[in-house]
Structures are given as structure tokens and as C-alpha cells.
GROMACS .gro file of C-alpha atoms in nm:
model
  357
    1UNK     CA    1   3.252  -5.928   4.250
    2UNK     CA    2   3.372  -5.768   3.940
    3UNK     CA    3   3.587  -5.971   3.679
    4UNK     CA    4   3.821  -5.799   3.532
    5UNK     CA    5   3.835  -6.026   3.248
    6UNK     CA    6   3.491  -5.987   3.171
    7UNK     CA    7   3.462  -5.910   2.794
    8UNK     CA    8   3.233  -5.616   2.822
    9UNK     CA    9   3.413  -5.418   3.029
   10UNK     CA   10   3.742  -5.420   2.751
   11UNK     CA   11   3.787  -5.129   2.510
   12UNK     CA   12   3.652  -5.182   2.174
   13UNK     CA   13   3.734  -4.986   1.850
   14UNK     CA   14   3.435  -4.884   1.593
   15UNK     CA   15   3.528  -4.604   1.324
   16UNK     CA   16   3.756  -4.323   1.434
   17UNK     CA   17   3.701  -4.435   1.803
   18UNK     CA   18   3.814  -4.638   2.076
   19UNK     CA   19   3.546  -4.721   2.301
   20UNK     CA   20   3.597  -4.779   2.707
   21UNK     CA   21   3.322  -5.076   2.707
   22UNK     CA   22   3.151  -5.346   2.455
   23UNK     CA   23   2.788  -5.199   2.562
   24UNK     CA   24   2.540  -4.986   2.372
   25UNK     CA   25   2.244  -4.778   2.480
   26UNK     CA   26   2.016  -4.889   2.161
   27UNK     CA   27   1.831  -4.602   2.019
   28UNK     CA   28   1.426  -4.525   2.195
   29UNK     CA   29   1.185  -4.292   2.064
   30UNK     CA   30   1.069  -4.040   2.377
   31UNK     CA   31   0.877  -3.812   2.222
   32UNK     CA   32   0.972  -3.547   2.421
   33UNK     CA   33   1.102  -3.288   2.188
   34UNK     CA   34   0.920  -2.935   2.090
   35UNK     CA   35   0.665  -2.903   1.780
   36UNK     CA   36   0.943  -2.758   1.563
   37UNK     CA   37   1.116  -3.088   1.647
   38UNK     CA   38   1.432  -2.944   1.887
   39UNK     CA   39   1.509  -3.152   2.150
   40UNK     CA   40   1.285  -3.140   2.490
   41UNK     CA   41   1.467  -2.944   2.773
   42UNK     CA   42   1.569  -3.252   2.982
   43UNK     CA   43   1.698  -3.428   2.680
   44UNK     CA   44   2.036  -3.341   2.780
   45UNK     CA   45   2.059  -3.441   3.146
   46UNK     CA   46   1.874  -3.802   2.981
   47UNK     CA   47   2.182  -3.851   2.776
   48UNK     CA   48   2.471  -3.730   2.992
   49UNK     CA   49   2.283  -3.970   3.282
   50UNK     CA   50   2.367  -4.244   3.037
   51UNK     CA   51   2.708  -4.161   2.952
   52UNK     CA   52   2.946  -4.460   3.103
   53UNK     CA   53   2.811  -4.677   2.811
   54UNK     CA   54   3.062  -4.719   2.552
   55UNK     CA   55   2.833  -4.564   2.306
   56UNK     CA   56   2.513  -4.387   2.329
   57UNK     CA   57   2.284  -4.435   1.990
   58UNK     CA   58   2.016  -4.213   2.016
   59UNK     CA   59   1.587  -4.158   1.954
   60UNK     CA   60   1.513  -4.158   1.606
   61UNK     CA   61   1.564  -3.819   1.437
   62UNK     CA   62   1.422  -3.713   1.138
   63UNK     CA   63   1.620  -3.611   0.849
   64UNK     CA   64   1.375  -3.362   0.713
   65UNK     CA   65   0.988  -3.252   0.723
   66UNK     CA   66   0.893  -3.540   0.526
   67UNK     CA   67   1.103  -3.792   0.769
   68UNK     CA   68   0.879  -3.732   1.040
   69UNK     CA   69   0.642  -4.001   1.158
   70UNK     CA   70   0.505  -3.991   1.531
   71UNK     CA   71   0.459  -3.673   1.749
   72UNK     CA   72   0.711  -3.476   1.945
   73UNK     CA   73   0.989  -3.656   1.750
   74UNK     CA   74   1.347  -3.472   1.693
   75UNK     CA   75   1.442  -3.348   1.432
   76UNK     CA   76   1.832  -3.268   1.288
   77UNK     CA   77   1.779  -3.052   0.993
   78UNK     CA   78   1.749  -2.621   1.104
   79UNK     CA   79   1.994  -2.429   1.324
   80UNK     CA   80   1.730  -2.482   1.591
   81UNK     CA   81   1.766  -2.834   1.583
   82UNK     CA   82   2.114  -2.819   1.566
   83UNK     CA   83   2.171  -2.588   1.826
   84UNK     CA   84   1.939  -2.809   2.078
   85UNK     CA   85   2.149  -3.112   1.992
   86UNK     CA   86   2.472  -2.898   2.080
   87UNK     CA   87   2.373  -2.892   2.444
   88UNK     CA   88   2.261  -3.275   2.464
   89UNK     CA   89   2.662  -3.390   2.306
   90UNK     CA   90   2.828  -3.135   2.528
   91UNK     CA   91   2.652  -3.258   2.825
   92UNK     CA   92   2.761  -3.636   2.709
   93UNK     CA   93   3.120  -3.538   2.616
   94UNK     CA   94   3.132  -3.327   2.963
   95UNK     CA   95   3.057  -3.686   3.082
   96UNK     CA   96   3.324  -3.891   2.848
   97UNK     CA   97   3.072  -4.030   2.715
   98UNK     CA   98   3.044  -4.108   2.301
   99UNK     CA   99   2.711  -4.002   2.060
  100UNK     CA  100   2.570  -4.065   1.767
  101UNK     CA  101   2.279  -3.920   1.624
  102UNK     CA  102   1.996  -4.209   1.483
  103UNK     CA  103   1.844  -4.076   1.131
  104UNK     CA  104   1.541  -4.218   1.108
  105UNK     CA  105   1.270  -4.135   0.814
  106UNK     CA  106   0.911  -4.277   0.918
  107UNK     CA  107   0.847  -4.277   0.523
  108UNK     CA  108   0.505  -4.442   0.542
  109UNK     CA  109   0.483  -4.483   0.951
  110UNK     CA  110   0.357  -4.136   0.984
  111UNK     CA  111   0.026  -3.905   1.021
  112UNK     CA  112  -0.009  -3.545   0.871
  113UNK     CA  113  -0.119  -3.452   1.167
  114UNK     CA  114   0.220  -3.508   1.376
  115UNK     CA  115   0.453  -3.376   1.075
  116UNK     CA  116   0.511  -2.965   1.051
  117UNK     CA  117   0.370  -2.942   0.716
  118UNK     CA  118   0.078  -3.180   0.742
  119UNK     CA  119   0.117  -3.332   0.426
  120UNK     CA  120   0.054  -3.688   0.308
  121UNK     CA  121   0.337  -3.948   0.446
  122UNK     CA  122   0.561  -4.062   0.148
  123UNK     CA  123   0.675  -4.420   0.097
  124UNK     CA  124   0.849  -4.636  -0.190
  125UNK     CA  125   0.497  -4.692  -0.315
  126UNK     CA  126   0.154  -4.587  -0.199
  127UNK     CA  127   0.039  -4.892   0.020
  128UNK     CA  128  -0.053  -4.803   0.359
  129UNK     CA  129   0.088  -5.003   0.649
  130UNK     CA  130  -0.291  -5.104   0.756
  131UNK     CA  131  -0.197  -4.971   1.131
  132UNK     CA  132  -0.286  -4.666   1.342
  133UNK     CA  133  -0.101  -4.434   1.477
  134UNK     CA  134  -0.105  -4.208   1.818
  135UNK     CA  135  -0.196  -3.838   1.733
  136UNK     CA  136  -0.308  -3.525   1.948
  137UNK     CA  137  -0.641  -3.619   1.900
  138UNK     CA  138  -0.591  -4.012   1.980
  139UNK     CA  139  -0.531  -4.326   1.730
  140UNK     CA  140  -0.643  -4.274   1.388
  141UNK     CA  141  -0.574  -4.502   1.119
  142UNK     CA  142  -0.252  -4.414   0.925
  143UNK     CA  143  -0.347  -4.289   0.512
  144UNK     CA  144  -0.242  -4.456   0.229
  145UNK     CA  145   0.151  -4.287   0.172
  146UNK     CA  146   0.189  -4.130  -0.161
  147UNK     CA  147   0.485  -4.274  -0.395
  148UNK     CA  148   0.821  -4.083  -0.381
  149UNK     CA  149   0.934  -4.003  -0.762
  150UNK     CA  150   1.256  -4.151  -0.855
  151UNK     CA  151   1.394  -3.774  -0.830
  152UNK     CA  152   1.208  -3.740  -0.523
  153UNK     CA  153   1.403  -4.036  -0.353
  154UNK     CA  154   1.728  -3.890  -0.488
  155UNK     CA  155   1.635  -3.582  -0.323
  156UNK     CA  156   1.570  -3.814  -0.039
  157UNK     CA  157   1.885  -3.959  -0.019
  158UNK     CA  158   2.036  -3.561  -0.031
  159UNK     CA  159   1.801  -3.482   0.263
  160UNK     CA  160   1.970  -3.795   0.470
  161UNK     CA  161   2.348  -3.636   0.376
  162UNK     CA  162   2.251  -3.277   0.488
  163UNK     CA  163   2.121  -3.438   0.840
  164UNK     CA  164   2.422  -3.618   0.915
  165UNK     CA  165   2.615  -3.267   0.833
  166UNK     CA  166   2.396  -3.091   1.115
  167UNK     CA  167   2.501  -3.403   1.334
  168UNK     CA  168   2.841  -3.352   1.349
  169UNK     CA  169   2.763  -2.987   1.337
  170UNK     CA  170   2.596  -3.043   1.616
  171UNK     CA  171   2.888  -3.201   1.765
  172UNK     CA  172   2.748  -3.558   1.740
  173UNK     CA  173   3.022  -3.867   1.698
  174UNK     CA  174   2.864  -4.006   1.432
  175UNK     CA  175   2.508  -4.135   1.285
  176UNK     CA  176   2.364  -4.430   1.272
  177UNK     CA  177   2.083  -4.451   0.973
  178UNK     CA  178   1.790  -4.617   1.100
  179UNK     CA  179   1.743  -4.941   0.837
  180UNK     CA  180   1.506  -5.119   1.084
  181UNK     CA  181   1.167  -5.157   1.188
  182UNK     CA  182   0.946  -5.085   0.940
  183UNK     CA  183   1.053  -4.753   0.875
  184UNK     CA  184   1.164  -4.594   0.480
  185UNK     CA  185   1.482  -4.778   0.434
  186UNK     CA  186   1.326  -5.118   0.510
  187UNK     CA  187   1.018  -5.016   0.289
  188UNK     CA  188   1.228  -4.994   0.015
  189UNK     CA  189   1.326  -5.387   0.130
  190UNK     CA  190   1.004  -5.545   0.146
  191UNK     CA  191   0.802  -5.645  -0.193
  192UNK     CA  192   0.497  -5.573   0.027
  193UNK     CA  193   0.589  -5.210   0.043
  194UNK     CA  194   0.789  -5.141  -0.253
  195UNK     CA  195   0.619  -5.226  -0.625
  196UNK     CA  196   0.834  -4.974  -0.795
  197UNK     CA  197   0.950  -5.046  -1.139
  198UNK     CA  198   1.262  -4.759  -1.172
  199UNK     CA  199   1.585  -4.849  -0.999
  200UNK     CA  200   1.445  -4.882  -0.672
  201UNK     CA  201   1.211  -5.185  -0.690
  202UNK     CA  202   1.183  -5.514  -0.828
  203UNK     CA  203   1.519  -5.712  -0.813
  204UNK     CA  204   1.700  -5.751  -0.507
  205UNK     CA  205   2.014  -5.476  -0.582
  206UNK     CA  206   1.706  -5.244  -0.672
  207UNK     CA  207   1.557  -5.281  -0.347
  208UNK     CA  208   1.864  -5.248  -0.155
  209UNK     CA  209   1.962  -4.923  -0.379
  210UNK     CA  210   1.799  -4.657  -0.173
  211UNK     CA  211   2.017  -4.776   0.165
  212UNK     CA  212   2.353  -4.792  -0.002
  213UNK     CA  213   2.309  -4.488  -0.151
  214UNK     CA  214   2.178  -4.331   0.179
  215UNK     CA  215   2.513  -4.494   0.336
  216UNK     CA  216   2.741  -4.374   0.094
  217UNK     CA  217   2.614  -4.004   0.077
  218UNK     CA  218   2.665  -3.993   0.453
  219UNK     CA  219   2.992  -4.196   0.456
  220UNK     CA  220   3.135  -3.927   0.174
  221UNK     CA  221   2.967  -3.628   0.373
  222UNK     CA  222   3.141  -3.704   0.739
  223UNK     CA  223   3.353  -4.002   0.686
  224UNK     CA  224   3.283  -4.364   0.705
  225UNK     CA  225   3.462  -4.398   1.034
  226UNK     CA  226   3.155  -4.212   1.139
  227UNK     CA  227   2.872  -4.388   0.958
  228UNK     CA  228   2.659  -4.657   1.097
  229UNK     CA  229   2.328  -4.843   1.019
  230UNK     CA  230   2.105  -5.073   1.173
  231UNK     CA  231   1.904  -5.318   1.040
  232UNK     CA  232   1.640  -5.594   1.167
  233UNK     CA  233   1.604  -5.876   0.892
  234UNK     CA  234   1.316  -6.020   0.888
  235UNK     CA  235   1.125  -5.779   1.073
  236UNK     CA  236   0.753  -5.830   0.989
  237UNK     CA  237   0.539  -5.583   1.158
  238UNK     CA  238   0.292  -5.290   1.023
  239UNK     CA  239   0.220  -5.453   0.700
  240UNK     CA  240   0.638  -5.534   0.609
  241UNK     CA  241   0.700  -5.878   0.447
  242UNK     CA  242   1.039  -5.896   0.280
  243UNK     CA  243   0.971  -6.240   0.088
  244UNK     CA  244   1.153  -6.568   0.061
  245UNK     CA  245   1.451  -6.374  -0.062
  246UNK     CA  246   1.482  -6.135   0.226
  247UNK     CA  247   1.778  -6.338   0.407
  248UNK     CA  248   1.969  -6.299   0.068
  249UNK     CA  249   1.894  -5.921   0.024
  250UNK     CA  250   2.056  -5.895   0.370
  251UNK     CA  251   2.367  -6.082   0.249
  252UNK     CA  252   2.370  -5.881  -0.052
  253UNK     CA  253   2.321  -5.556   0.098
  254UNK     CA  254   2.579  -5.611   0.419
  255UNK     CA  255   2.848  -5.746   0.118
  256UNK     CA  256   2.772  -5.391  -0.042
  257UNK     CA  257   2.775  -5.192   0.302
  258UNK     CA  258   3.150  -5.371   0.401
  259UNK     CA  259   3.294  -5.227   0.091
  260UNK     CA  260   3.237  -4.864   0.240
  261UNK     CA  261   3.388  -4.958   0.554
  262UNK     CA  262   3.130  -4.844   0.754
  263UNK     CA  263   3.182  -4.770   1.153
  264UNK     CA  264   2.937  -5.028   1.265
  265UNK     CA  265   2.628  -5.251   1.151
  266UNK     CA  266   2.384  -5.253   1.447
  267UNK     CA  267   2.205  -5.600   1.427
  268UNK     CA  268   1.778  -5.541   1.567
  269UNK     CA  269   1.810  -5.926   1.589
  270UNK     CA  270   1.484  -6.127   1.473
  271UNK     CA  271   1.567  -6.493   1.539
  272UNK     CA  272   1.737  -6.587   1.210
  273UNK     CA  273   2.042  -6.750   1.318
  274UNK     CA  274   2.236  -6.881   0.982
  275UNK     CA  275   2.170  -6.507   0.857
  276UNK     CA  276   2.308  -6.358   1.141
  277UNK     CA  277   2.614  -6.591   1.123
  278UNK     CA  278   2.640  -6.469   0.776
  279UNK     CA  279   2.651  -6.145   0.854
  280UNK     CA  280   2.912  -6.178   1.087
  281UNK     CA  281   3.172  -6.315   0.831
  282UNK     CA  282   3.015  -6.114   0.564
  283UNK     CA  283   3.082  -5.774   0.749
  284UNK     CA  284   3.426  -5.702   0.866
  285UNK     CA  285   3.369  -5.403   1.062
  286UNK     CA  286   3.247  -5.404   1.458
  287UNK     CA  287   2.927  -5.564   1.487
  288UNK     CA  288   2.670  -5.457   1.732
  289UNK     CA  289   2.389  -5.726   1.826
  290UNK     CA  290   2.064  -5.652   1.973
  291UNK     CA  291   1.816  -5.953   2.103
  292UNK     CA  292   1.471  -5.753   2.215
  293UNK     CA  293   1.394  -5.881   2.548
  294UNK     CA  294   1.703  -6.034   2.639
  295UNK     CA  295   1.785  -6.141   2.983
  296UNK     CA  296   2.012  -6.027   3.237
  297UNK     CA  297   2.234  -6.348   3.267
  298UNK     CA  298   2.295  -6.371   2.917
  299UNK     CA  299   2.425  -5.997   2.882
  300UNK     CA  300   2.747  -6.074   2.732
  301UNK     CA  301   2.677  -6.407   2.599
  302UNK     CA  302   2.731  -6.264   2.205
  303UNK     CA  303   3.079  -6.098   2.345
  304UNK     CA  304   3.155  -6.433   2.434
  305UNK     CA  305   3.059  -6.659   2.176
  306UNK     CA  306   3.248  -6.403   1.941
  307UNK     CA  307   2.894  -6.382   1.742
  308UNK     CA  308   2.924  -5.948   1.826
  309UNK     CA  309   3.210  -5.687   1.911
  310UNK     CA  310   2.930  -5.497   2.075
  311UNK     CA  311   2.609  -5.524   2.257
  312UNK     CA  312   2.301  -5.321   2.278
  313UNK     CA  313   2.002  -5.264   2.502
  314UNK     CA  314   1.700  -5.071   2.527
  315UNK     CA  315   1.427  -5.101   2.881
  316UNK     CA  316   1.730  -5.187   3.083
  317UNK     CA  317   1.958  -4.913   3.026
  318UNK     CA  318   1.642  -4.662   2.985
  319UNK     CA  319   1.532  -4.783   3.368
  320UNK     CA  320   1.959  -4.778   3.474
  321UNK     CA  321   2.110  -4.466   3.419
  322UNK     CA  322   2.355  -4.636   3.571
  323UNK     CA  323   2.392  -4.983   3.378
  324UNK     CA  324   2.723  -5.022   3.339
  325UNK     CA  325   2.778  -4.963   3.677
  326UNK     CA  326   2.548  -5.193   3.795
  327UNK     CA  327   2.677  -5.505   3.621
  328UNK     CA  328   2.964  -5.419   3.691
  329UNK     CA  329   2.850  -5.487   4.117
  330UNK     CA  330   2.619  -5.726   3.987
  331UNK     CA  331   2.324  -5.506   4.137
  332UNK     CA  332   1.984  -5.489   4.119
  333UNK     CA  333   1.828  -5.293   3.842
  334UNK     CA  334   1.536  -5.056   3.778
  335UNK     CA  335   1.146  -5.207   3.692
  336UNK     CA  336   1.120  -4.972   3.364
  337UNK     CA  337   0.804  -4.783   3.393
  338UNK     CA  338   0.623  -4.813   3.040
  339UNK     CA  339   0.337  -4.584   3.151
  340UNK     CA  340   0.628  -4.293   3.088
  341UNK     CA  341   0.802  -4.387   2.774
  342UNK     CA  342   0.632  -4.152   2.531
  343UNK     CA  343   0.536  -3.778   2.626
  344UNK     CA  344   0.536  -3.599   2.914
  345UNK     CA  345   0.815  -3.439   3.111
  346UNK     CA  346   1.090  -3.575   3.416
  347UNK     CA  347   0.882  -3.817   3.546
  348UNK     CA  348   1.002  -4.191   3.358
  349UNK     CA  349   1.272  -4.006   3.180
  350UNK     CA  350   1.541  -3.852   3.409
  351UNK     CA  351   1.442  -3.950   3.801
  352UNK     CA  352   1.540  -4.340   3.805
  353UNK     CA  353   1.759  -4.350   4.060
  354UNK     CA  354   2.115  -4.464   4.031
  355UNK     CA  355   2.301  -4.711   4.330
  356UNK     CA  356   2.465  -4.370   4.466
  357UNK     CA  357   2.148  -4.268   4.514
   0.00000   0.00000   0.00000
């Protein structure tokens, strides 16, 4: 039986919007676009499936050429990309559903192989990840990255505001800048992946430059109210170590990100519990709060304790086009079929059924 009362079913404002419901569809690669990096054909029915949740973040989507780390990967930076992004937020908004467009640079996570131009990945310094990566022809090891200049990561930060133009152009909500993971923004974090000795490495505020400057290009491009970033402290996977000072670069760079007032902060949570509660009272903004691998009877539990404003997920909401729905009857869900979360075409993507069904 449905309660009424039940948190995640309330509105909820973040930015410039009001939200019908506290739950988020976290952002999944797919890899299901075209070469040229528009979306895949059946992107938009994906989406629009998925449209009760009070806010759809989605794939990564690289910000240029250079962003680009795994194949088949969308990109938001031609008219072709923009264009094929148009039909995937008009089929959400026919829906009343909300959007927002993850920018995600693979900096050093990437082959020349999968990229358009085939060049050498680029990183804050030229340390490979020591990790392979799934090509056309199979796993190969990933190359050492070459080192961005410090005009280079400027032009970096440029490339990052001229994607989140095409989003909105694209009629997107918003975008959320993709912080997490292991990816260029947390490069520039970790002491293991970042020896610069400009701006951009050494101390903590150098370290945490690159984001904040990412943030506020995009927050002065489209607004704030339609900025967002996530971030996963302490995330220590493909060669990313962020040191015994990590938790305070986090408190430092959240302190910096509140003062731009910032739509959301998208928590990829990693078990660090005094952080997290520091990041709650550090950021003033709504906070959305991923656990990987959460269960079912503790969906809501973060709502509740008052630790998030928000709540994402990932498998279950990929598997449930109909998630909301489902709690909301306290249903059964969807087994999530991980043969068919990367390539290939309907078949794990668009045909899990909903209860209608």
C-alpha cells in the first residue's frame, strides 16, 4: 500500500526546478551511440521510458574530441550531436519528465582507437592508469596519456563551457559535470595522477582548480540553477589515490562549489561517513546521494535520516523503466541483464517490461 507520506514521493526543488519526486536515475554509460558520437536511435524511447523519475542524469557525454574515452560514447559538441540530443529531451519533456546532460571527459581513461581523431589520451600528467580498456579489436592496455599544457587545460575548461551551451541548445535542463570515477576532473584530484607544478598541481586549491573553474565557466554560460557535479571521494580505482588529504580537498572544494550556488552536488558515495556528513553542512544546495549496490529496503533511508534531499540509482532503474512506479505498489522489480549493458541494439536497453505490461 502506498504511503502518502513517504518522503520520496514529495516534490523537491534543485536549481530553477521543482521536481515531482526525491529519486534520480544516476548517469550509465551504454555505448550505444554512432562513431561520430550522436546518440544511438533508441536512445530516445530509453530516456522517455524513464521519465516519472524526478530527474533523469544521463550517460557520460563528452565535451569534445579529446573528452572521449570508451567506444560508441556520446558526444555534445557539433550540430549533429546536438540535433540527436533534441529528439532524446523532447521525447522526456513529451513525458514530463526532467534532463540533464552528464559531461564527462575520460582525460586519461581512453584509447586512440575509440576517439575520432585517434590521438594520444590527455591527462593532468602523463601517468597511465595501468588498466585496459575494451576496443573494436578487444582489451588492449590503455598508453601512457600525454600532459595537457597549462593553456591546454584552459582551453579545456572552454571546451567544457561550449558543451553545456549545446546542452541546453539541445534542450537539456541542465548538466551535471562528471567529477567522479577516475575520470579528468578527479585526475586533477589525486597526487597519483596529477604531478603538475603550474596552478593545477601540488597544493590542495591547485588540485581542485581545474573543477571550479570547469563549474564556474558552465555556471556563467547557462546559469547556476542549471549546473551540477558529481563527485566520489575517495574513489580508488584505475591507478587514482587521492592521499591522506583527499577528505580535506573534498571539504575544500564543496566550500568553493557552495559559493556558486550550484543546482546540485551528486554524492558517488564511497563509505566515508564523517566526510559525507561534512559535506552535507558544508553544501547548502540539494544534495543527491548515491550508495553503489544499495538495497531495496533501504531506498529512502538517506531521505529519511535527512543525510540527502535526493536519491540516485543505477541497475535498478536501468532494469525498471518503471521504478517509481513500482515502489510506489511495492512490486517486484526487473533482474538487470549485465550481458546487455554496453553495445548492441534493443535487446537490454529498451524491452524490460513495465507492471502494465
Amino acid at each position: 500500500m502506498e504511503n502518502p507520506m513517504n518522503p520520496l514521493f514529495t516534490p523537491v526543488r534543485i536549481g530553477r526546478y521543482t521536481l515531482p519526486n526525491r529519486l534520480v536515475m544516476a548517469p550509465m554509460t551504454r555505448s550505444r551511440a554512432a562513431f561520430d558520437g550522436t546518440p544511438g536511435e533508441l536512445a530516445a524511447e530509453y530516456y522517455a521510458q524513464r521519465a516519472g523519475l524526478g530527474l533523469i542524469v544521463t550517460e557520460g557525454t563528452q565535451p569534445s574530441d579529446d573528452g572521449q574515452g570508451y567506444l560508441t560514447t556520446p558526444g555534445i559538441y557539433t550540430p549533429a550531436h546536438v540535433a540527436g540530443w533534441r529528439k532524446i529531451t523532447s521525447a522526456v519533456h513529451d513525458k514530463g519528465g526532467r534532463i540533464f546532460i552528464q559531461l564527462m571527459h575520460a582525460g586519461r581513461m581512453s584509447h586512440p582507437d575509440n576517439t575520432p581523431h585517434h590521438r594520444q589520451g590527455v591527462a593532468p600528467s602523463a601517468i597511465a592508469p595501468g588498466t585496459g580498456m575494451f576496443t573494436a579489436t578487444g582489451m588492449q592496455d590503455i598508453p601512457t596519456p600525454r600532459a595537457l599544457t597549462t593553456e591546454e587545460v584552459r582551453q579545456t575548461v572552454a571546451d567544457f563551457r561550449h558543451a553545456a551551451r549545446s546542452a541546453i541548445e539541445a534542450g537539456a535542463d541542465g548538466v551535471e559535470i562528471h567529477g567522479a570515477n577516475a575520470y579528468l576532473v578527479q585526475q586533477f584530484f589525486a597526487p597519483s595522477a596529477n604531478t603538475r607544478t603550474d596552478g593545477y598541481g601540488g597544493s590542495i586549491e591547485n588540485r581542485a582548480r581545474f573543477a571550479i573553474e570547469v563549474a564556474t565557466a558552465i555556471a556563467e554560460e547557462i546559469g547556476a540553477d542549471r549546473t551540477a557535479i558529481r563527485l566520489s571521494p575517495g574513489t580508488a580505482m584505475w591507478g587514482i589515490d587521492e592521499g591522506a588529504e583527499g577528505p580535506d580537498l573534498y571539504r575544500h572544494l564543496v566550500a568553493e562549489l557552495d559559493k556558486l550556488r550550484l543546482a546540485y552536488v551528486h554524492i558517488m558515495h564511497q563509505g566515508d561517513e564523517p566526510l559525507l556528513a561534512d559535506i552535507r553542512k558544508l553544501w547548502h544546495q540539494a544534495l543527491v546521494l548515491n550508495r553503489p549496490g544499495r538495497a531495496r529496503d533501504q531506498i529512502g533511508a538517506d531521505l529519511a535520516s535527512g543525510l540527502a534531499d535526493l536519491e540516485a540509482y543505477g541497475t535498478m532503474i536501468l532494469a525498471n523503466p518503471d521504478f517509481v512506479g513500482r515502489l510506489k505498489a511495492d512490486a517486484a522489480m526487473n533482474e538487470a541483464d549485465h550481458n546487455t549493458f554496453f553495445g548492441g541494439a534493443a535487446r537490454g536497453y529498451i524491452d524490460y517490461p513495465a507492471l502494465s505490461a
